[in-house]
Amino acid sequence: MTTKEDIDKLVQLNECEKIEFKLAQNSFNFEKLKEYVVALANERGGQLVLGVTPQLPRCVKGTSSFGNLESTKYDLLKSVGLRVEVDEVMHPGGRVLVFRIPSRPIGSPLHVGGKYLMRSGESLVPMSPDQLQRIFAEGNLDFTSQICSGVTLDALDAVAINVFRERWATKSKNDRLRTMSVQQLLEDAELTVESGVTYAALILLGTKSALGRHLANAELVFEYRSSESQIAHSHRIEFRQGFLSVHDEVWDAINLRNEVVSIREGLFRTEMPSFNEDMVREAVLNAVCHRDYRLGGSVFILQSPQSLKIVSPGGFPEGVTAQNILNRQSPRNRRLAEACSKCGLVERSGQGMDRIFGNVLREGKSAPDFSGTDTYQVSIAVRADQVDKRFLGLLEMAEQHGISLDVSHLVVLDFVRSERAISEEMKPLVKYLIKIGLLERHGRGRASRISLSRGMYRVLGEAGVHTRVEGLDRETNKELLLKHARQSGAIGASLEEFRQVLPSLTSDQVRHMVYELRDEGKLRSIGRTRGSKWLINVDA
């Protein structure tokens, strides 16, 4: 955290590309704040200080800008895509805000409204085409295909090479690989070339000492905490060796504390591990294959009895988001991914994420959580303490009825059970699930809702729940609207007031029910604009 003493030192510095001072005593426009954040990030990061005079000799005057700092940070993350930290310092001269702005991602300049900005003296100016081209070129090369200078075959672990050889021969059914020289084997796998050893070879096969000298950030750090709220870890292991040498040890460390969850339903009891082995191995492999090795951080595996989180340096590759991650692939480290495919760690492009989602959802748990992901890291979290027995029963009944569900169908069912909005991409899948009798649509148009079908509720022994979802809730909600209209008397009630009566429903759903009550002769409106009022009919 920035201290009063730090502020006293900052005001003595010359303004440079890493720091900008603004007085902003009474206010500072948020759009201007975004522009300065983008400009400083494009120049590899820096600090924006509010509440200090920009001219030398500087003095602290204080600022009343941005009273809600958490809201400001959230708005910056949403609009710019950067996680900006803000320090609030109560200096004797007044309140000072220090925005600590990280660097832009490698190969990705930032923009506001299509303007790629940088600073020029006291002004913000567009970046030149040459500057943009240099930044875009940063991300073009596959880092793992490049040669690690000064590294020879002695940097690779003989046991790991033999594991790679055997796995590749088994998968390809090519026995010739078993007798091939090490040099030829690695050349055929494109892990080495005439000029030397690639970073992919080092990441997959490197010795501990070689990784420590040449790529120390290519490590996996495992930490266990007895609860999610615990700050200090109870146990920590650092795996800094070629992945093929340690991938089993990583799973053993997780499995050592992998508690068995007992699920009881009536007379039946099912036991399952908190974290499925197939899911864990795929998630760890995904982090190793797709992290950004140009960033200095390590891959962290954070385990507690309640959750497992894997955090890897570098945000999603270009074009990939948490919403399309099952359907879109953009390999960041192609050479490494291809080597993993050869030895059977990766079966096919994109299958790893399918397996992660599939394993989690088929155990009745919530879909993996990517909410901790930002421009500089990918965070995937899976919970062990939220098993939905109804969802397990639904999948079991579907299987008994011969209904085959792939991962995309499971994701849609997960959205329906958690009452999240269905995206446009999901609508064809919804139609299929309605057709085969798993889902049901209530209402028409944009106000329609999707739920489990009556048949599925019946086989789950919850036919009454379907009645409530389909009809009782709707009629009850309409009665609440009528009650509010009666209480409003001759003044009438606005649509906004009706939305306040039913805050859990969308505006379209509330409006549709109001129109139904009008068509039933129970409500009438005065006026035709947004300011129109709805009054109860005498006989309603």
Coordinates of C-alpha atoms in Angstrom, one line a residue:
M1 CA 0.0 0.0 0.0
T2 CA 1.1 3.5 -0.7
T3 CA 1.9 5.5 2.4
K4 CA 2.2 9.2 3.3
E5 CA 5.9 8.9 3.0
D6 CA 5.6 7.4 -0.5
I7 CA 3.4 10.4 -1.5
D8 CA 6.1 12.8 -0.2
K9 CA 8.7 11.1 -2.4
L10 CA 6.4 10.9 -5.4
V11 CA 5.7 14.7 -5.5
Q12 CA 9.5 15.3 -5.8
L13 CA 9.7 13.2 -9.0
N14 CA 9.7 14.5 -12.5
E15 CA 6.6 13.5 -14.5
C16 CA 7.6 10.7 -16.9
E17 CA 6.1 8.0 -18.9
K18 CA 5.5 6.0 -15.7
I19 CA 3.7 8.6 -13.6
E20 CA 1.0 11.3 -14.2
F21 CA -0.2 13.9 -11.7
K22 CA -3.6 15.5 -11.8
L23 CA -5.1 18.0 -9.3
A24 CA -8.8 16.8 -9.7
Q25 CA -9.8 18.5 -6.4
N26 CA -13.5 18.3 -6.9
S27 CA -14.0 15.7 -9.7
F28 CA -12.3 13.8 -12.4
N29 CA -14.2 12.5 -15.4
F30 CA -14.5 8.7 -15.6
E31 CA -14.0 8.7 -19.4
K32 CA -10.8 10.7 -19.0
L33 CA -9.7 8.2 -16.3
K34 CA -10.2 5.3 -18.7
E35 CA -8.1 7.2 -21.3
Y36 CA -5.2 7.7 -18.9
V37 CA -5.4 4.1 -17.7
V38 CA -5.2 2.9 -21.3
A39 CA -2.3 5.3 -22.2
L40 CA -0.3 4.2 -19.2
A41 CA -1.0 0.5 -19.8
N42 CA 0.1 0.9 -23.4
E43 CA 3.4 2.3 -22.1
R44 CA 4.0 -0.8 -19.9
G45 CA 2.1 0.5 -16.9
G46 CA 2.6 3.2 -14.3
Q47 CA 0.8 5.4 -11.8
L48 CA -1.9 8.1 -12.0
V49 CA -1.9 10.3 -8.9
L50 CA -5.0 12.5 -8.2
G51 CA -5.0 15.3 -5.6
V52 CA -1.5 16.6 -6.4
T53 CA -0.6 19.7 -8.5
P54 CA 1.0 18.6 -11.8
Q55 CA 3.6 21.5 -11.9
L56 CA 6.8 21.6 -9.9
P57 CA 7.2 22.3 -7.1
R58 CA 4.2 20.1 -6.4
C59 CA 2.0 20.1 -3.4
V60 CA -0.8 17.9 -2.1
K61 CA -4.2 19.6 -2.4
G62 CA -6.5 16.6 -2.0
T63 CA -9.3 15.2 -4.2
S64 CA -12.9 14.3 -3.6
S65 CA -13.1 12.3 -6.8
F66 CA -14.3 8.6 -6.9
G67 CA -15.8 8.2 -3.5
N68 CA -16.6 4.5 -4.1
L69 CA -13.2 3.0 -5.1
E70 CA -14.5 -0.6 -5.3
S71 CA -17.1 0.5 -7.8
T72 CA -14.5 2.5 -9.8
K73 CA -12.2 -0.5 -9.9
Y74 CA -15.0 -2.8 -11.1
D75 CA -16.1 -0.3 -13.8
L76 CA -12.5 0.0 -15.1
L77 CA -12.2 -3.8 -15.2
K78 CA -15.5 -4.0 -17.2
S79 CA -14.7 -1.2 -19.6
V80 CA -10.9 -1.5 -20.1
G81 CA -10.3 -5.1 -19.1
L82 CA -7.5 -4.3 -16.6
R83 CA -7.4 -5.0 -12.9
V84 CA -6.3 -1.6 -11.6
E85 CA -5.4 -1.2 -8.0
V86 CA -6.2 2.1 -6.2
D87 CA -4.5 3.3 -3.0
E88 CA -6.3 5.9 -0.9
V89 CA -3.9 7.9 1.2
M90 CA -5.0 10.4 3.9
H91 CA -2.2 12.9 3.6
P92 CA -2.0 16.0 5.8
G93 CA -2.5 18.1 2.6
G94 CA -5.7 16.1 1.7
R95 CA -6.9 12.8 0.3
V96 CA -4.7 11.4 -2.5
L97 CA -5.6 8.6 -4.9
V98 CA -2.9 6.5 -6.5
F99 CA -4.1 4.4 -9.4
R100 CA -1.5 1.6 -10.0
I101 CA -1.9 0.5 -13.6
P102 CA -0.5 -2.7 -14.9
S103 CA 1.1 -3.2 -18.3
R104 CA -1.0 -4.1 -21.3
P105 CA -0.9 -7.8 -22.4
I106 CA 2.0 -8.8 -24.6
G107 CA 1.0 -8.3 -28.2
S108 CA -2.2 -6.5 -27.4
P109 CA -2.4 -2.7 -27.3
L110 CA -5.5 -1.3 -25.4
H111 CA -8.0 1.2 -26.7
V112 CA -10.9 3.3 -25.7
G113 CA -13.7 3.6 -28.3
G114 CA -11.3 2.5 -31.0
K115 CA -8.5 5.0 -30.0
Y116 CA -5.1 3.4 -29.1
L117 CA -3.7 6.1 -26.8
M118 CA -0.3 7.0 -25.4
R119 CA 0.9 10.2 -23.7
S120 CA 2.8 13.0 -25.3
G121 CA 3.8 15.7 -22.7
E122 CA 0.6 16.9 -21.1
S123 CA -1.6 15.4 -23.8
L124 CA -3.0 12.0 -24.8
V125 CA -2.4 11.2 -28.5
P126 CA -3.1 8.2 -30.8
M127 CA -0.4 5.6 -31.2
S128 CA 1.3 5.7 -34.6
P129 CA 0.9 2.7 -37.1
D130 CA 4.5 1.7 -36.5
Q131 CA 4.1 1.6 -32.8
L132 CA 0.9 -0.5 -33.1
Q133 CA 2.6 -2.9 -35.5
R134 CA 5.5 -3.5 -33.1
I135 CA 3.1 -4.3 -30.3
F136 CA 1.0 -6.7 -32.4
A137 CA 4.2 -8.4 -33.6
E138 CA 5.1 -9.3 -30.0
G139 CA 2.4 -12.0 -29.9
N140 CA 3.0 -13.6 -33.2
L141 CA 5.7 -16.1 -32.3
D142 CA 5.0 -19.4 -30.5
F143 CA 7.4 -19.0 -27.6
T144 CA 7.7 -22.8 -27.0
S145 CA 8.9 -23.3 -30.6
Q146 CA 11.9 -21.0 -30.0
I147 CA 15.4 -22.2 -29.2
C148 CA 16.6 -21.9 -25.6
S149 CA 20.0 -20.4 -26.1
G150 CA 22.9 -22.4 -24.7
V151 CA 20.8 -25.5 -23.8
T152 CA 21.9 -29.0 -25.0
L153 CA 20.4 -32.4 -24.7
D154 CA 22.1 -32.8 -21.3
A155 CA 19.4 -30.4 -20.0
L156 CA 16.7 -33.0 -20.6
D157 CA 15.9 -35.8 -18.2
A158 CA 16.6 -39.3 -19.5
V159 CA 13.6 -40.8 -17.6
A160 CA 11.2 -38.2 -18.9
I161 CA 12.5 -38.8 -22.5
N162 CA 11.8 -42.6 -22.1
V163 CA 8.3 -41.8 -20.8
F164 CA 7.7 -39.6 -23.8
R165 CA 9.1 -42.3 -26.2
E166 CA 6.9 -45.1 -24.7
R167 CA 3.7 -43.0 -24.7
W168 CA 4.3 -41.8 -28.3
A169 CA 5.0 -45.4 -29.5
T170 CA 1.9 -46.7 -27.7
K171 CA -0.4 -44.0 -29.1
S172 CA 0.9 -44.1 -32.6
K173 CA 1.4 -47.9 -32.6
N174 CA 4.8 -47.3 -34.1
D175 CA 7.4 -49.7 -32.5
R176 CA 10.2 -48.0 -34.5
L177 CA 10.1 -45.1 -32.0
R178 CA 11.2 -47.5 -29.2
T179 CA 14.6 -48.1 -30.8
M180 CA 15.2 -44.7 -32.3
S181 CA 18.1 -42.6 -31.0
V182 CA 17.2 -39.8 -28.6
Q183 CA 18.4 -37.2 -31.0
Q184 CA 16.2 -38.5 -33.9
L185 CA 13.2 -39.0 -31.5
L186 CA 13.3 -35.4 -30.4
E187 CA 13.9 -34.1 -33.9
D188 CA 10.9 -36.1 -35.2
A189 CA 8.8 -34.6 -32.4
E190 CA 10.1 -31.1 -33.4
L191 CA 11.3 -30.7 -29.8
T192 CA 14.8 -30.1 -31.1
V193 CA 16.1 -28.6 -34.3
E194 CA 19.5 -28.4 -35.8
S195 CA 20.2 -25.2 -33.9
G196 CA 19.3 -26.4 -30.5
V197 CA 16.6 -27.4 -27.9
T198 CA 13.2 -25.7 -27.9
Y199 CA 11.5 -24.3 -24.9
A200 CA 8.8 -26.9 -25.4
A201 CA 11.3 -29.6 -24.8
L202 CA 12.5 -27.9 -21.7
I203 CA 9.0 -27.5 -20.3
L204 CA 8.1 -31.1 -21.0
L205 CA 11.4 -32.9 -20.4
G206 CA 13.8 -30.5 -18.7
T207 CA 15.8 -31.4 -15.5
K208 CA 15.2 -29.5 -12.3
S209 CA 18.6 -27.6 -12.6
A210 CA 18.0 -26.7 -16.3
L211 CA 14.6 -25.3 -15.6
G212 CA 16.0 -23.4 -12.7
R213 CA 18.7 -21.8 -14.9
H214 CA 16.7 -21.2 -18.1
L215 CA 12.9 -21.1 -17.4
A216 CA 12.3 -20.9 -13.6
N217 CA 8.7 -19.8 -14.0
A218 CA 7.8 -23.1 -15.7
E219 CA 6.9 -24.6 -12.4
L220 CA 3.7 -25.8 -10.7
V221 CA 3.1 -24.6 -7.1
F222 CA 0.7 -26.6 -5.0
E223 CA -0.8 -25.1 -1.8
Y224 CA -3.3 -26.7 0.5
R225 CA -5.4 -24.8 3.0
S226 CA -7.8 -26.4 5.5
S227 CA -10.4 -23.8 4.7
E228 CA -10.9 -21.3 1.9
S229 CA -10.7 -18.4 4.4
Q230 CA -7.3 -19.5 5.7
I231 CA -4.6 -17.0 4.6
A232 CA -1.4 -19.0 5.2
H233 CA -1.1 -22.3 3.5
S234 CA -0.8 -25.5 5.5
H235 CA 1.3 -27.3 2.9
R236 CA 3.2 -26.2 -0.2
I237 CA 5.2 -28.1 -2.8
E238 CA 7.0 -26.6 -5.8
F239 CA 7.3 -28.8 -8.8
R240 CA 10.1 -27.3 -11.0
Q241 CA 10.9 -30.1 -13.4
G242 CA 9.8 -31.3 -16.8
F243 CA 6.0 -31.9 -16.7
L244 CA 6.3 -35.5 -17.8
S245 CA 8.5 -36.1 -14.7
V246 CA 6.1 -34.6 -12.2
H247 CA 2.5 -34.9 -13.6
D248 CA 1.8 -38.0 -11.5
E249 CA 3.3 -36.4 -8.4
V250 CA 1.0 -33.4 -8.8
W251 CA -2.0 -35.6 -8.8
D252 CA -0.7 -37.6 -5.8
A253 CA -0.3 -34.3 -3.9
I254 CA -3.9 -33.4 -4.6
N255 CA -5.3 -36.8 -4.1
L256 CA -3.6 -37.2 -0.7
R257 CA -6.2 -34.7 0.6
N258 CA -9.0 -35.6 -1.7
E259 CA -11.9 -36.2 0.7
V260 CA -14.6 -38.7 -0.2
V261 CA -18.1 -37.1 -0.4
S262 CA -21.1 -39.2 0.6
I263 CA -24.4 -38.5 -1.1
R264 CA -27.5 -40.0 0.5
E265 CA -30.9 -40.1 -1.2
G266 CA -33.5 -42.2 0.5
L267 CA -32.1 -45.7 1.1
F268 CA -29.3 -45.2 -1.5
R269 CA -25.9 -43.8 -0.9
T270 CA -23.2 -42.8 -3.4
E271 CA -19.7 -41.9 -2.6
M272 CA -17.4 -39.9 -4.9
P273 CA -14.1 -38.1 -4.5
S274 CA -14.3 -34.3 -4.0
F275 CA -12.2 -33.8 -7.2
N276 CA -12.4 -36.2 -10.1
E277 CA -8.9 -37.4 -11.2
D278 CA -9.7 -37.1 -14.9
M279 CA -10.9 -33.5 -14.4
V280 CA -7.9 -32.5 -12.3
R281 CA -5.4 -33.9 -14.7
E282 CA -7.0 -32.1 -17.6
A283 CA -7.2 -28.8 -15.8
V284 CA -3.5 -29.0 -14.8
L285 CA -2.5 -30.0 -18.3
N286 CA -4.6 -27.2 -19.8
A287 CA -2.7 -24.7 -17.5
V288 CA 0.7 -26.0 -18.5
C289 CA -0.1 -26.1 -22.3
H290 CA -1.8 -22.7 -22.6
R291 CA -0.2 -20.4 -20.0
D292 CA 2.0 -17.5 -21.2
Y293 CA 5.6 -18.5 -20.5
R294 CA 6.7 -14.9 -21.3
L295 CA 5.2 -13.8 -18.0
G296 CA 7.2 -14.4 -14.8
G297 CA 4.5 -16.1 -12.7
S298 CA 4.1 -19.8 -11.9
V299 CA 1.0 -22.0 -12.2
F300 CA -0.7 -22.2 -8.8
I301 CA -2.9 -25.1 -7.7
L302 CA -4.9 -24.1 -4.6
Q303 CA -6.8 -26.8 -2.8
S304 CA -9.1 -26.8 0.2
P305 CA -11.8 -29.2 1.2
Q306 CA -14.3 -26.9 -0.4
S307 CA -12.7 -26.1 -3.7
L308 CA -9.8 -26.6 -6.2
K309 CA -8.5 -23.5 -8.1
I310 CA -5.8 -23.5 -10.8
V311 CA -4.4 -20.1 -11.7
S312 CA -2.1 -19.7 -14.7
P313 CA -0.2 -16.6 -16.0
G314 CA -1.7 -14.9 -19.1
G315 CA -5.3 -14.2 -19.9
F316 CA -7.4 -16.2 -22.4
P317 CA -5.8 -16.4 -25.9
E318 CA -7.1 -14.0 -28.5
G319 CA -10.8 -14.7 -29.3
V320 CA -11.4 -17.1 -26.4
T321 CA -13.7 -16.1 -23.5
A322 CA -15.3 -18.0 -20.6
Q323 CA -18.5 -18.0 -22.7
N324 CA -17.1 -19.7 -25.8
I325 CA -14.3 -21.7 -24.3
L326 CA -16.0 -25.0 -25.2
N327 CA -16.3 -24.1 -28.9
R328 CA -13.3 -21.9 -29.7
Q329 CA -9.6 -22.9 -29.6
S330 CA -6.6 -20.6 -30.1
P331 CA -3.5 -22.4 -29.0
R332 CA -0.9 -20.1 -27.5
N333 CA 1.9 -22.7 -27.4
R334 CA 1.4 -24.8 -30.4
R335 CA 4.7 -26.7 -30.3
L336 CA 4.2 -27.7 -26.7
A337 CA 0.5 -28.7 -27.4
E338 CA 1.6 -30.8 -30.4
A339 CA 4.2 -32.7 -28.3
C340 CA 1.6 -33.4 -25.6
S341 CA -0.7 -34.7 -28.3
K342 CA 1.9 -37.0 -29.7
C343 CA 2.4 -38.7 -26.3
G344 CA -1.3 -39.0 -25.6
L345 CA -1.7 -36.3 -22.9
V346 CA -3.9 -34.4 -25.3
E347 CA -6.3 -36.5 -27.4
R348 CA -7.6 -33.8 -29.7
S349 CA -7.9 -30.0 -29.9
G350 CA -10.3 -28.7 -27.3
Q351 CA -11.2 -32.1 -25.7
G352 CA -9.6 -31.2 -22.4
M353 CA -12.1 -28.5 -21.6
D354 CA -14.9 -30.8 -22.7
R355 CA -13.7 -33.3 -20.2
I356 CA -13.4 -30.8 -17.4
F357 CA -17.0 -29.5 -17.9
G358 CA -18.3 -33.0 -18.5
N359 CA -16.8 -34.6 -15.4
V360 CA -17.9 -31.7 -13.1
L361 CA -21.5 -31.5 -14.4
R362 CA -22.0 -35.3 -14.5
E363 CA -21.2 -35.3 -10.7
G364 CA -24.0 -32.8 -10.1
K365 CA -21.7 -29.9 -9.4
S366 CA -21.8 -26.4 -10.8
A367 CA -19.9 -25.7 -13.9
P368 CA -16.2 -24.5 -13.6
D369 CA -16.0 -20.9 -12.4
F370 CA -13.8 -18.5 -14.5
S371 CA -14.7 -15.4 -12.6
G372 CA -11.2 -14.9 -11.3
T373 CA -9.9 -14.5 -14.9
D374 CA -8.6 -11.2 -16.2
T375 CA -6.1 -9.9 -18.8
Y376 CA -3.1 -11.4 -16.9
Q377 CA -4.3 -14.7 -15.6
V378 CA -6.7 -17.6 -16.2
S379 CA -8.4 -18.9 -13.1
I380 CA -10.6 -22.0 -13.1
A381 CA -12.3 -23.1 -9.9
V382 CA -14.3 -26.2 -9.1
R383 CA -16.3 -26.7 -6.0
A384 CA -16.6 -29.9 -4.0
D385 CA -19.4 -28.8 -1.6
Q386 CA -22.2 -28.0 -4.0
V387 CA -23.6 -31.3 -5.3
D388 CA -27.2 -31.1 -6.7
K389 CA -28.9 -34.4 -6.0
R390 CA -31.8 -33.5 -8.2
F391 CA -29.5 -32.8 -11.1
L392 CA -27.8 -36.2 -10.6
G393 CA -31.2 -37.8 -10.6
L394 CA -32.1 -36.1 -13.8
L395 CA -29.0 -37.4 -15.5
E396 CA -29.6 -40.9 -14.2
M397 CA -33.2 -40.9 -15.5
A398 CA -32.1 -39.6 -18.9
E399 CA -29.5 -42.4 -19.1
Q400 CA -32.2 -45.0 -18.1
H401 CA -34.4 -43.7 -20.9
G402 CA -31.6 -44.1 -23.4
I403 CA -31.0 -40.3 -23.8
S404 CA -27.4 -39.5 -24.7
L405 CA -26.2 -36.1 -23.5
D406 CA -23.0 -34.5 -24.6
V407 CA -21.2 -31.7 -22.8
S408 CA -23.1 -28.9 -24.6
H409 CA -26.4 -30.4 -23.5
L410 CA -25.2 -30.6 -19.9
V411 CA -24.1 -26.9 -19.9
V412 CA -27.7 -25.9 -21.1
L413 CA -29.3 -28.0 -18.4
D414 CA -26.9 -26.4 -15.8
F415 CA -28.0 -22.9 -17.0
V416 CA -31.7 -23.9 -16.7
R417 CA -31.3 -25.4 -13.2
S418 CA -29.5 -22.3 -12.0
E419 CA -32.0 -20.0 -13.7
R420 CA -29.4 -18.2 -15.8
A421 CA -30.3 -16.6 -19.2
I422 CA -30.0 -18.8 -22.2
S423 CA -27.7 -17.3 -24.9
E424 CA -28.5 -17.3 -28.7
E425 CA -25.9 -20.1 -29.2
M426 CA -27.8 -22.3 -26.8
K427 CA -31.2 -22.0 -28.4
P428 CA -30.8 -24.9 -30.9
L429 CA -29.7 -27.1 -28.0
V430 CA -32.8 -26.0 -26.0
K431 CA -35.0 -26.9 -28.9
Y432 CA -33.5 -30.4 -29.0
L433 CA -33.8 -30.9 -25.2
I434 CA -37.5 -29.8 -25.4
K435 CA -38.0 -32.2 -28.3
I436 CA -36.7 -35.2 -26.3
G437 CA -38.8 -34.2 -23.3
L438 CA -36.1 -33.0 -20.8
L439 CA -37.1 -29.3 -21.0
E440 CA -40.3 -27.4 -21.3
R441 CA -41.1 -23.8 -22.5
H442 CA -43.6 -21.6 -20.5
G443 CA -45.1 -18.5 -22.1
R444 CA -44.3 -16.9 -25.5
G445 CA -41.8 -14.6 -27.0
R446 CA -39.1 -12.9 -25.0
A447 CA -41.0 -13.3 -21.8
S448 CA -41.0 -17.1 -22.1
R449 CA -39.2 -19.3 -19.5
I450 CA -37.5 -22.6 -19.7
S451 CA -37.8 -25.3 -17.0
L452 CA -37.4 -29.0 -16.6
S453 CA -40.4 -30.8 -18.2
R454 CA -43.3 -32.2 -16.3
G455 CA -42.1 -35.7 -17.1
M456 CA -38.7 -35.1 -15.6
Y457 CA -40.2 -33.6 -12.4
R458 CA -42.5 -36.7 -12.2
V459 CA -39.6 -39.2 -12.4
L460 CA -37.8 -37.1 -9.8
G461 CA -40.8 -37.4 -7.5
E462 CA -41.4 -33.7 -7.7
A463 CA -44.5 -33.3 -9.9
G464 CA -45.9 -30.7 -7.5
V465 CA -42.8 -28.5 -8.2
H466 CA -43.6 -28.4 -11.9
T467 CA -47.2 -27.3 -11.1
R468 CA -45.7 -24.4 -9.1
V469 CA -43.2 -23.5 -11.7
E470 CA -45.7 -23.7 -14.6
G471 CA -48.8 -22.1 -13.1
L472 CA -49.1 -21.4 -9.4
D473 CA -46.2 -19.0 -9.3
R474 CA -47.5 -17.1 -12.3
E475 CA -51.0 -16.8 -10.9
T476 CA -49.7 -15.8 -7.6
N477 CA -47.5 -13.1 -9.2
K478 CA -50.5 -11.8 -11.1
E479 CA -52.5 -11.6 -7.8
L480 CA -49.6 -9.6 -6.3
L481 CA -49.8 -7.2 -9.2
L482 CA -53.5 -6.8 -8.8
K483 CA -53.1 -6.2 -5.0
H484 CA -50.6 -3.4 -5.7
A485 CA -53.0 -1.8 -8.3
R486 CA -55.8 -1.9 -5.7
Q487 CA -53.6 -0.2 -3.1
S488 CA -52.6 2.4 -5.6
G489 CA -56.3 3.4 -6.0
A490 CA -57.1 6.3 -8.4
I491 CA -53.5 7.3 -8.7
G492 CA -52.7 4.1 -10.5
A493 CA -49.5 2.1 -10.7
S494 CA -46.6 2.4 -13.2
L495 CA -44.8 -0.5 -14.9
E496 CA -41.8 0.5 -12.9
E497 CA -43.8 -0.1 -9.6
F498 CA -44.9 -3.5 -10.9
R499 CA -41.3 -4.4 -11.6
Q500 CA -40.5 -3.5 -7.9
V501 CA -43.3 -5.8 -6.8
L502 CA -41.7 -8.7 -8.7
P503 CA -37.9 -7.9 -8.6
S504 CA -36.9 -11.5 -9.5
L505 CA -38.6 -11.3 -12.9
T506 CA -37.4 -9.5 -16.0
S507 CA -39.1 -6.3 -17.3
D508 CA -40.5 -8.3 -20.2
Q509 CA -42.0 -11.0 -17.9
V510 CA -43.7 -8.4 -15.7
R511 CA -45.0 -6.4 -18.7
H512 CA -46.4 -9.6 -20.3
M513 CA -48.4 -10.4 -17.1
V514 CA -49.7 -6.9 -16.9
Y515 CA -50.9 -7.2 -20.5
E516 CA -52.5 -10.6 -19.6
L517 CA -54.4 -8.9 -16.8
R518 CA -55.5 -6.2 -19.2
D519 CA -56.8 -8.8 -21.7
E520 CA -58.6 -10.5 -18.8
G521 CA -60.4 -7.2 -18.0
K522 CA -58.8 -6.9 -14.6
L523 CA -56.5 -3.9 -15.4
R524 CA -56.9 -0.8 -17.6
S525 CA -54.3 1.8 -18.5
I526 CA -54.4 5.6 -18.7
G527 CA -52.0 7.1 -21.1
R528 CA -49.8 5.5 -23.8
T529 CA -46.3 6.6 -22.9
R530 CA -43.8 5.4 -20.3
G531 CA -45.6 7.5 -17.8
S532 CA -48.9 5.6 -18.3
K533 CA -50.7 4.4 -15.2
W534 CA -52.5 1.1 -14.6
L535 CA -55.8 1.1 -12.6
I536 CA -57.8 -1.8 -11.2
N537 CA -61.1 -2.5 -12.9
V538 CA -64.2 -2.3 -10.6
D539 CA -65.0 -6.0 -11.0
A540 CA -61.5 -7.4 -10.6

